[in-house]
Coordinates of C-alpha atoms and ligand atoms in Angstrom, one line a residue:
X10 CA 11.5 -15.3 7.5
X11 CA 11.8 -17.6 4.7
X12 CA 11.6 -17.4 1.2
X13 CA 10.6 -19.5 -1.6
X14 CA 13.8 -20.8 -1.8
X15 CA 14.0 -22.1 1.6
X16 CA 11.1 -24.3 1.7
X17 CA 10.4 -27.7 -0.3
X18 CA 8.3 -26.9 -2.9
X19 CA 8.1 -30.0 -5.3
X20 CA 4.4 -31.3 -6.4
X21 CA 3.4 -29.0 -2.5
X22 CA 0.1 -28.0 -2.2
X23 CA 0.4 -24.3 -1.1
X24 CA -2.6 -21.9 -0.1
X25 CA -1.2 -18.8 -2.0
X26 CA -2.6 -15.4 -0.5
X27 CA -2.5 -13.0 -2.9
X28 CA -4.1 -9.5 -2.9
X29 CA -6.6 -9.5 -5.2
X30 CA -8.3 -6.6 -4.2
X31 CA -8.6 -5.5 -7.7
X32 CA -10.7 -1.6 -8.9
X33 CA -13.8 -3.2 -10.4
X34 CA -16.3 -1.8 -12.3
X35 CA -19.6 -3.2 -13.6
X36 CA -18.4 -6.2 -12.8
X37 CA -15.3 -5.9 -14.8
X38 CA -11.6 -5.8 -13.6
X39 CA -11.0 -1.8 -14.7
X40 CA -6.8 -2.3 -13.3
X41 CA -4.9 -5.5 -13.6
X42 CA -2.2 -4.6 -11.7
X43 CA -2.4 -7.1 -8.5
X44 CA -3.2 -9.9 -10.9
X45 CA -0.1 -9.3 -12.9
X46 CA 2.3 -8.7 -9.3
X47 CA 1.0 -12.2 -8.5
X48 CA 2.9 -13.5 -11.2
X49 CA 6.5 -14.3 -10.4
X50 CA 5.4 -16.2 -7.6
X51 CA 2.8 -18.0 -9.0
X52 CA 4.8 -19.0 -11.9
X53 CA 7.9 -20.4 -9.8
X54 CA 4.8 -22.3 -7.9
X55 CA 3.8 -23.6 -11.1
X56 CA 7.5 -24.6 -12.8
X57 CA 7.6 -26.6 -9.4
X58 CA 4.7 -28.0 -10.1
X59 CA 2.7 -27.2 -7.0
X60 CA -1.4 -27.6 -6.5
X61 CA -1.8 -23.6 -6.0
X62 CA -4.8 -22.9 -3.9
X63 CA -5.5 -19.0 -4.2
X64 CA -7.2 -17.0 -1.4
X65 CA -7.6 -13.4 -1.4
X66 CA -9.9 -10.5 0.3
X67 CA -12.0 -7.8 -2.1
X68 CA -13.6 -4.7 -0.7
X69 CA -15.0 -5.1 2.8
X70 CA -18.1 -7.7 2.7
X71 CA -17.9 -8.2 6.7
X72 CA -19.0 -11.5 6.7
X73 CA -21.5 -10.7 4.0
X74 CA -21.8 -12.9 0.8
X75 CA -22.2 -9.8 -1.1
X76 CA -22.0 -11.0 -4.7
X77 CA -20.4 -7.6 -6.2
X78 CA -17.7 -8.7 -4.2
X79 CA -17.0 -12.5 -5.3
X80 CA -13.5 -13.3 -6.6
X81 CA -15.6 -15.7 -8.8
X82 CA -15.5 -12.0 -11.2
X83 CA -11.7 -12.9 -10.8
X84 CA -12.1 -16.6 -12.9
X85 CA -11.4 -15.2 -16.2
X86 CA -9.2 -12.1 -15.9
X87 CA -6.8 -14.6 -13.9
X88 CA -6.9 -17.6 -16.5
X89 CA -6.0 -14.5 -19.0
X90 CA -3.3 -12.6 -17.0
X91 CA -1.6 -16.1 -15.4
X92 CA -2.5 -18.1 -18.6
X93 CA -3.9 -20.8 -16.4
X94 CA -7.0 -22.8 -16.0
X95 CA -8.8 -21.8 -13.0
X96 CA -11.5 -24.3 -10.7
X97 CA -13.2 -21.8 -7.9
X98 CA -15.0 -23.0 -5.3
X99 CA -17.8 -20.5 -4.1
X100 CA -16.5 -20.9 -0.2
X101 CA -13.3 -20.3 1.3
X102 CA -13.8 -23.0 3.8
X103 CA -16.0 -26.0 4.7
X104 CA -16.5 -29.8 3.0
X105 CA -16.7 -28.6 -1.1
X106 CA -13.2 -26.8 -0.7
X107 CA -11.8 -29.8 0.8
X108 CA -13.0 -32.3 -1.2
X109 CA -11.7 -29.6 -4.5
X110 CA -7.9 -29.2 -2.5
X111 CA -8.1 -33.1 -2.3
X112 CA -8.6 -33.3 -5.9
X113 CA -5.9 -31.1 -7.4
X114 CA -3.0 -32.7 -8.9
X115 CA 0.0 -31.0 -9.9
X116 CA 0.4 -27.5 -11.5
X117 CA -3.7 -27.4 -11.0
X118 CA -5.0 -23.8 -10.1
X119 CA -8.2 -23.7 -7.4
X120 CA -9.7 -20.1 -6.3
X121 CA -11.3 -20.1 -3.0
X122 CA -14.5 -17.2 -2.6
X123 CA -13.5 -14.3 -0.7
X124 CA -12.4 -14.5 2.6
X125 CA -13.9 -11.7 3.9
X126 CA -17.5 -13.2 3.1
X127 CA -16.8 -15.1 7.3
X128 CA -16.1 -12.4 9.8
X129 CA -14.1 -14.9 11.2
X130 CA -11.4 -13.4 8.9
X131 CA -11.8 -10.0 10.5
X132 CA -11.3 -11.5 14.2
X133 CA -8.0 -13.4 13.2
X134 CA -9.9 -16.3 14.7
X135 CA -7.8 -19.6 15.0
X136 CA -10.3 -22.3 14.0
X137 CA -10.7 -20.0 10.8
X138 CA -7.3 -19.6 9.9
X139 CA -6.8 -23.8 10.2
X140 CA -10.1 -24.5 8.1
X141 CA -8.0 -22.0 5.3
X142 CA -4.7 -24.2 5.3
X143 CA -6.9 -27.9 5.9
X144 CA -4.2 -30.7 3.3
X145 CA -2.4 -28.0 2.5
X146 CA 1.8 -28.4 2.9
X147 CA 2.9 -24.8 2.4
X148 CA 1.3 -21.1 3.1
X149 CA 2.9 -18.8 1.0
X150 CA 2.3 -15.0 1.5
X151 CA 2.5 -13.2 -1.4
X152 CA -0.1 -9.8 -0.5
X153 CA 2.1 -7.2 0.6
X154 CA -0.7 -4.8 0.2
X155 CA -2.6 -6.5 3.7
X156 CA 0.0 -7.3 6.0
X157 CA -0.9 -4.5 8.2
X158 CA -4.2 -6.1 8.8
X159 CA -4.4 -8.6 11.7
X160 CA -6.8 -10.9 9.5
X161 CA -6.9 -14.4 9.8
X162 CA -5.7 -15.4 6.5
X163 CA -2.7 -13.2 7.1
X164 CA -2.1 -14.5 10.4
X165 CA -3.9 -17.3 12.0
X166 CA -3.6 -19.4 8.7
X167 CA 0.1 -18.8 8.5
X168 CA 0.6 -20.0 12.0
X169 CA -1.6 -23.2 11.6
X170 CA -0.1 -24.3 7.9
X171 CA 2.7 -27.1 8.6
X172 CA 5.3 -24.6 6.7
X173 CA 5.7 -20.7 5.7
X174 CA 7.1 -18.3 3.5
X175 CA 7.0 -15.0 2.0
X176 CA 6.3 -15.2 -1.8
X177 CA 8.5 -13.2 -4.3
X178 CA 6.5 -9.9 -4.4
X179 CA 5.9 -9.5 -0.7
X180 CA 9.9 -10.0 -0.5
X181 CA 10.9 -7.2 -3.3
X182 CA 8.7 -4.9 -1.1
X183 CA 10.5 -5.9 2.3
X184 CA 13.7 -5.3 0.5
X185 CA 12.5 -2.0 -1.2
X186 CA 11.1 -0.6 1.8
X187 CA 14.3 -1.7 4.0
X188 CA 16.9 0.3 1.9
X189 CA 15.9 2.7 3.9
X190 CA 18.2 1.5 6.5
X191 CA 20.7 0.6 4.4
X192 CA 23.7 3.1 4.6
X193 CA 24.9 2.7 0.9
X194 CA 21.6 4.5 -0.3
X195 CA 22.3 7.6 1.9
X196 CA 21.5 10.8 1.9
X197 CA 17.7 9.5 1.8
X198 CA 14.9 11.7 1.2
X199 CA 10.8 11.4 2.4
X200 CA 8.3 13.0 0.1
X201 CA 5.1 12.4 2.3
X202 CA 1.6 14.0 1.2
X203 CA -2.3 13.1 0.6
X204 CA -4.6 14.0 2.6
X205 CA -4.7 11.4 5.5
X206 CA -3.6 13.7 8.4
X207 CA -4.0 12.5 11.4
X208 CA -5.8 8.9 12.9
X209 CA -4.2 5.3 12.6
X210 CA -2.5 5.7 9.2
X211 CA -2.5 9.1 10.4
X212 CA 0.8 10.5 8.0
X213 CA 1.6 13.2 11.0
X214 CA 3.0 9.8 12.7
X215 CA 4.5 8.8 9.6
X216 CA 6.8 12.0 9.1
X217 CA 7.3 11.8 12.8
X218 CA 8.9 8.2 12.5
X219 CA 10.4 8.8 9.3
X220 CA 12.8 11.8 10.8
X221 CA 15.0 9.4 12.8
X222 CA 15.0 7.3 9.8
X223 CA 15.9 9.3 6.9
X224 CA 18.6 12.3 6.2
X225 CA 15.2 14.9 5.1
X226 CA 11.4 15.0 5.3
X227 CA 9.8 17.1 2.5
X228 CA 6.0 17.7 3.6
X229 CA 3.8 18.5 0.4
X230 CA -0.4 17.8 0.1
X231 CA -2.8 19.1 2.3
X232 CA -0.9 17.6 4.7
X233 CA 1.8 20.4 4.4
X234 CA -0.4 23.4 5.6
X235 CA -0.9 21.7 8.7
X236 CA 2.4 22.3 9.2
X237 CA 2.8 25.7 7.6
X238 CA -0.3 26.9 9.5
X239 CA 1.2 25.2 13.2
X240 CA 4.2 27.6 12.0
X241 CA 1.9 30.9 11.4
X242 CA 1.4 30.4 7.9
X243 CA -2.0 31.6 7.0
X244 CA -3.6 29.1 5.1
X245 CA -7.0 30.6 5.1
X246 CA -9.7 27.8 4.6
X247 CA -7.6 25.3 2.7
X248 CA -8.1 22.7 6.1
X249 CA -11.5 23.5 7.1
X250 CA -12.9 22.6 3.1
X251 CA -13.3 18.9 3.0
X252 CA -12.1 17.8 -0.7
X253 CA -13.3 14.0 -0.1
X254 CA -14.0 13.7 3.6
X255 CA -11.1 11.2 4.0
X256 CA -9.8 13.2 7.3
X257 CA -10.1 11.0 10.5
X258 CA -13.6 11.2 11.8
X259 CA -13.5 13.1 14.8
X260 CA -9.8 14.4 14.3
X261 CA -9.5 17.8 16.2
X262 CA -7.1 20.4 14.4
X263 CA -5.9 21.6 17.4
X264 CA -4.7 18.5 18.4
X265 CA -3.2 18.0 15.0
X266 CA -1.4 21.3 15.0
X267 CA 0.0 20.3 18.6
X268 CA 1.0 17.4 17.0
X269 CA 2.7 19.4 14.1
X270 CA 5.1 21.3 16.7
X271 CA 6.0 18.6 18.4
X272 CA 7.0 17.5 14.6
X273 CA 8.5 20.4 14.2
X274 CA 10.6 21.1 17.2
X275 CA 11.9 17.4 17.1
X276 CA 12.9 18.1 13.6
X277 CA 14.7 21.2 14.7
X278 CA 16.1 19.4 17.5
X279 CA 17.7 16.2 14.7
X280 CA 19.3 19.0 13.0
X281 CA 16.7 18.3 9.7
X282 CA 14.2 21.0 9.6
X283 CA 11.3 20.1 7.5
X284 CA 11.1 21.5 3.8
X285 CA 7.9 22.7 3.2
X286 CA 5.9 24.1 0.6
X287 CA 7.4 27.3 0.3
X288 CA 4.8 28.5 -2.6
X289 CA 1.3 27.1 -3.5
X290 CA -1.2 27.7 -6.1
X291 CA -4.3 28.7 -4.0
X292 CA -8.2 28.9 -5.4
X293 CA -10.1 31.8 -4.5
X294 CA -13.7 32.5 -6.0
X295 CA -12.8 29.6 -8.0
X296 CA -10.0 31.7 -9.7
X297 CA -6.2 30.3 -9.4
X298 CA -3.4 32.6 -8.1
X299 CA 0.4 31.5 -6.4
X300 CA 1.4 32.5 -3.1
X301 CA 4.9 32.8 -2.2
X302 CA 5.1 32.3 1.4
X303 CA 7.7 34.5 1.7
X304 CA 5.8 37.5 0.9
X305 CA 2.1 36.4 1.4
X306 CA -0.1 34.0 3.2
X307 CA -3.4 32.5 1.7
X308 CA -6.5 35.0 1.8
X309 CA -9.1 33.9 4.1
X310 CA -11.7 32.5 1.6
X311 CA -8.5 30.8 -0.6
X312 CA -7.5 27.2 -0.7
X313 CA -4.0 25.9 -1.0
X314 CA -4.6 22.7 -3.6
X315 CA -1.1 22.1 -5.2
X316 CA 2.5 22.9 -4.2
X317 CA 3.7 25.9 -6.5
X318 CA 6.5 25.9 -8.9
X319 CA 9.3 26.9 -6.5
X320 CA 8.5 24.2 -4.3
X321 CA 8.4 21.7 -7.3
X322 CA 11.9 23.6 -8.0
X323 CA 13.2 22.8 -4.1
X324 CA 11.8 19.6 -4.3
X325 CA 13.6 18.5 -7.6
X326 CA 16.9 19.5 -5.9
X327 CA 16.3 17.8 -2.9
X328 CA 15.5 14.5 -4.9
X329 CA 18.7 14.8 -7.1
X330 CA 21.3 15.1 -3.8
X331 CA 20.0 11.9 -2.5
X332 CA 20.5 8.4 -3.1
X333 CA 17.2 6.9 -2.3
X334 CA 13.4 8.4 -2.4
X335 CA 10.7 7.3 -0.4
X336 CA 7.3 9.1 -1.7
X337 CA 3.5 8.3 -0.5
X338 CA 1.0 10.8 -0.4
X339 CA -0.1 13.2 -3.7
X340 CA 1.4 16.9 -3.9
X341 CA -2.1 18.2 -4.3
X342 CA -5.5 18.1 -5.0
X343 CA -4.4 16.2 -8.6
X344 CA -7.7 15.0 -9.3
X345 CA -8.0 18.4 -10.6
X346 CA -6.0 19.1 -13.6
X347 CA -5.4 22.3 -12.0
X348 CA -3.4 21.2 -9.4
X349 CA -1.5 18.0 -10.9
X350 CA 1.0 19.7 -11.6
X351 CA 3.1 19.1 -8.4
X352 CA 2.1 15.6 -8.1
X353 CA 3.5 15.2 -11.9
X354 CA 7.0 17.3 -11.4
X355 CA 7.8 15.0 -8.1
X356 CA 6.8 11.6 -10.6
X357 CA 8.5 13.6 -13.5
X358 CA 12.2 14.2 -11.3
X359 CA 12.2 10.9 -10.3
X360 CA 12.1 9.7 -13.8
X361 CA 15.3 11.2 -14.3
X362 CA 17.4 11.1 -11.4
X363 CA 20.1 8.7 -10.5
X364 CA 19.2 7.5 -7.2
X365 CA 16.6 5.2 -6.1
X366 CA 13.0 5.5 -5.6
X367 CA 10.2 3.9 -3.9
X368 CA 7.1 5.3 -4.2
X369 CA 3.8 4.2 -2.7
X370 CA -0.4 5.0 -1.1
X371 CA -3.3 4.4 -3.7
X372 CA -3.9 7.6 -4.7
X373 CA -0.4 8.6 -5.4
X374 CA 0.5 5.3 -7.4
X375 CA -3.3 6.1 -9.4
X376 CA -2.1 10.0 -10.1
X377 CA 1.1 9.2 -11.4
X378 CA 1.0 6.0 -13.6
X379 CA 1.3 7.6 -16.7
X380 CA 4.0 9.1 -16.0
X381 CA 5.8 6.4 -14.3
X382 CA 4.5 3.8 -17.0
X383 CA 4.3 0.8 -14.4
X384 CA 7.5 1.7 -12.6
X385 CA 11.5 0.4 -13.6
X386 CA 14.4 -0.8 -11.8
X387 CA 15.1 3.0 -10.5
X388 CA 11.3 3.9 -9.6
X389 CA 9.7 1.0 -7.6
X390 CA 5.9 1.2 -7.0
X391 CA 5.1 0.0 -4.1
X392 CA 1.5 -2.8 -3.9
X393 CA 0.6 -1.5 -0.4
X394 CA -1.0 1.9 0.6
X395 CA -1.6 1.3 4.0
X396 CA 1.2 -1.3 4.6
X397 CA 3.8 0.7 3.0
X398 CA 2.5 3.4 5.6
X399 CA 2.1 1.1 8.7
X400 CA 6.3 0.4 8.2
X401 CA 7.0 3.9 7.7
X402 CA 5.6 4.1 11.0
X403 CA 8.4 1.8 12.1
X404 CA 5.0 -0.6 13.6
X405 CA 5.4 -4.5 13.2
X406 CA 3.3 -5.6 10.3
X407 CA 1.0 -8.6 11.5
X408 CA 1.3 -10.4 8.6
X409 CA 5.1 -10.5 8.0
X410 CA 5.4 -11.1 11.9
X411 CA 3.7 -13.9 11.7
X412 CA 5.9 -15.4 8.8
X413 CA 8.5 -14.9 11.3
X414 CA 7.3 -16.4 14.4
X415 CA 9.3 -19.7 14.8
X416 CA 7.0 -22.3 16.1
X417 CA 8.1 -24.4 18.6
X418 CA 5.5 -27.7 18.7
X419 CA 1.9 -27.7 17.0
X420 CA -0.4 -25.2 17.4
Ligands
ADP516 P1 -2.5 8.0 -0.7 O1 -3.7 7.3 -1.1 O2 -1.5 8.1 -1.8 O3 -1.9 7.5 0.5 P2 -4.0 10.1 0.6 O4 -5.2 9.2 0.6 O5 -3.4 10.4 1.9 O6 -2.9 9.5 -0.4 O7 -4.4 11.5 -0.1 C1 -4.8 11.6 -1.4 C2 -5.8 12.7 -1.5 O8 -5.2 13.9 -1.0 C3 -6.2 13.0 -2.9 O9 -7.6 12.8 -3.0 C4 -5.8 14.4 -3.2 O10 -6.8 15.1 -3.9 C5 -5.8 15.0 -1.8 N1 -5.0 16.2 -1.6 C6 -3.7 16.3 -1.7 N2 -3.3 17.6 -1.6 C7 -4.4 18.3 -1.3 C8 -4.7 19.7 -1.1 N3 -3.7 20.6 -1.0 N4 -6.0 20.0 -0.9 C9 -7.0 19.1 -0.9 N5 -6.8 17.8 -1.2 C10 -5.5 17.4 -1.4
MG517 MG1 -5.7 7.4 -0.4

């Protein structure tokens, strides 16, 4: 794959794809984050001074032009965060963009209206993908965060632009997420939690893949009792109550709980037996008590919402004998204030440890930025929930393949 290095960027006009998927509210960007991630690239675009076409995705319009969900909200927060001017054309495609990537001259800035008002983005459809990259040189990949999506502006538009590369940000989080294979950062350790059990970011698969990968698998969130429970840990009705109804629909338990001792004996069979919550604090009647597991099991009515202090304890060990730390997926039910507390002593350990960390998934990266206060050299936070999870899977990841695929001809 190439790099921003390895392609001729003087005075190019490049269709930047950036994930701009940003939390709105009222119409109002409520987290800068993506915006500011965009910057490294978009600046060594600029010092070479490149006509920077910007195309992004924002919630899921499905060919709807659904005007709570135009990047046209995104003018102003990105002329503040990039300190640029900004021209936006209200179509992704079609005869006014053209003309508008005709016009720009050099170090000019032109948004293009979401792509995801065409479902031709959703079909990776060929003809959409070359109406993206029409007079443009260069497509540069720069959204980490949407590489797991087939779409055609991750795909078919990379394939039909005359030139490729991965921008800055999606590189750091190729290199990040490939220390895991790098033998200087062992012993590694996986944290993996939340709540998305089984299904196709199903995190089951994820710990499955992850125990060839790395030296341990720690198992913590609701995910966790699935486990404990396929063992003969009473959980009591800690799966059956639906916190937010983000299970897969249709997901059977039993067939996650097969899944969980297959897990488990394959585990056994590497030699790296899971650690799992070995304590919890469980709500009964709307009261809070800890389990130990050792001596007790959750009562029938209780529900296990955060990992208990011995775990946090085990846990905090674990992290400090190993080099590198991959996390995704919240220790509990953090939402609660009651049951943070796990979330925050994994975040808080990792703050003060002398390995590496990387750590990843929406929720997790929402519960713990105050305490990781936008991440550092030792603690990377990783721009891609899904994607991060889709490579922990050890599955290709559309969009990067696709900035590899050497071309042999015109397409
Ligand atoms: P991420 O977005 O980081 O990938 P998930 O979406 O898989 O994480 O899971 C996050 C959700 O998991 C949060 O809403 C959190 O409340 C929930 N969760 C974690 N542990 C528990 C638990 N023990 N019981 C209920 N919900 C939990
Ligand atoms: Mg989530």
């Amino acid at each position: 794959m190439k790099s921003l290095r390895d392609v001729d960027l003087a005075a190019a006009c490049v269709l930047l794809r950036c994930e701009l998927n940003v939390a709105m509210k009222d119409h109002h960007v409520t987290d800068y984050t993506r915006i500011e991630a965009s910057r490294p690239t978009f600046d060594v675009l600029r010092e070479n001074g490149c006509r920077i076409v910007i195309c992004s995705h924002m919630g899921r319009p499905w060919g709807e032009r659904d005007p709570a969900k135009s990047l046209r909200q995104l003018i102003e927060p990105i002329k503040t965060v990039l300190d640029t001017d900004v021209q936006f054309v209200d179509d992704c495609i079609g005869t006014e963009r053209d003309e508008a990537v005709l016009a720009l001259k050099e170090g000019e800035v032109l948004l293009l209206e979401n792509v995801r008002y065409h479902a031709e983005e959703n079909s990776n459809d060929r003809d959409f993908g070359k109406a993206l990259v029409r007079g443009v040189d260069l497509y540069v990949n720069d959204a980490f965060g949407n590489c797991h999506r087939p779409h055609a502006s991750m795909v078919a538009a990379a394939l039909a632009a005359p030139e490729r590369c991965a921008g800055l940000l999606l590189e750091r989080e190729i290199a990040e997420l490939s220390l895991l294979n790098d033998p200087e950062f062992r012993p590694t350790l996986a944290i993996i939690g939340g709540a998305k059990v089984s299904g196709k970011d199903g995190k089951l698969f994820v710990v499955k893949n992850l125990l060839r990968t790395v030296d341990r698998v720690a198992v913590v969130g609701k995910l966790a009792y699935y486990f404990l429970l396929a063992q003969g840990v009473g959980v009591g009705a800690t799966l059956t109550a639906d916190t937010r109804g983000i299970d897969a629909p249709g997901a059977s338990l039993g067939d996650d709980l097969a899944a969980c001792r297959d897990v488990i004996a394959e585990a056994e069979g590497l030699g790296k037996p899971l650690l799992l919550p070995r304590d919890s604090v469980v709500s009964v009647n709307d009261a809070d008590t800890l389990v130990d597991f050792a001596s007790a099991a959750v009562p029938a009515e209780g529900r296990a919402l955060d990992i208990g202090p011995g775990t946090v304890e085990e846990l905090s060990d674990a992290i400090d004998a190993s080099n590198l730390v991959v996390w995704n997926g919240p220790a509990g039910y953090f939402e609660k204030p009651a049951y943070q507390e796990g979330t925050f002593g994994i975040a808080k350990t990792l703050t003060s440890f002398s390995g590496h960390a990387v750590v990843g998934g929406g929720d997790t990266v929402a519960a713990i930025a105050s305490v990781l206060d936008g991440g550092s050299d030792a603690v990377h936070i990783c721009t891609g929930g899904g994607a991060m999870l889709t490579w922990l899977m050890g599955e290709p990841l559309p969009g990067i393949a696709a900035l590899e695929t050497v071309l042999s001809g015109t397409v």
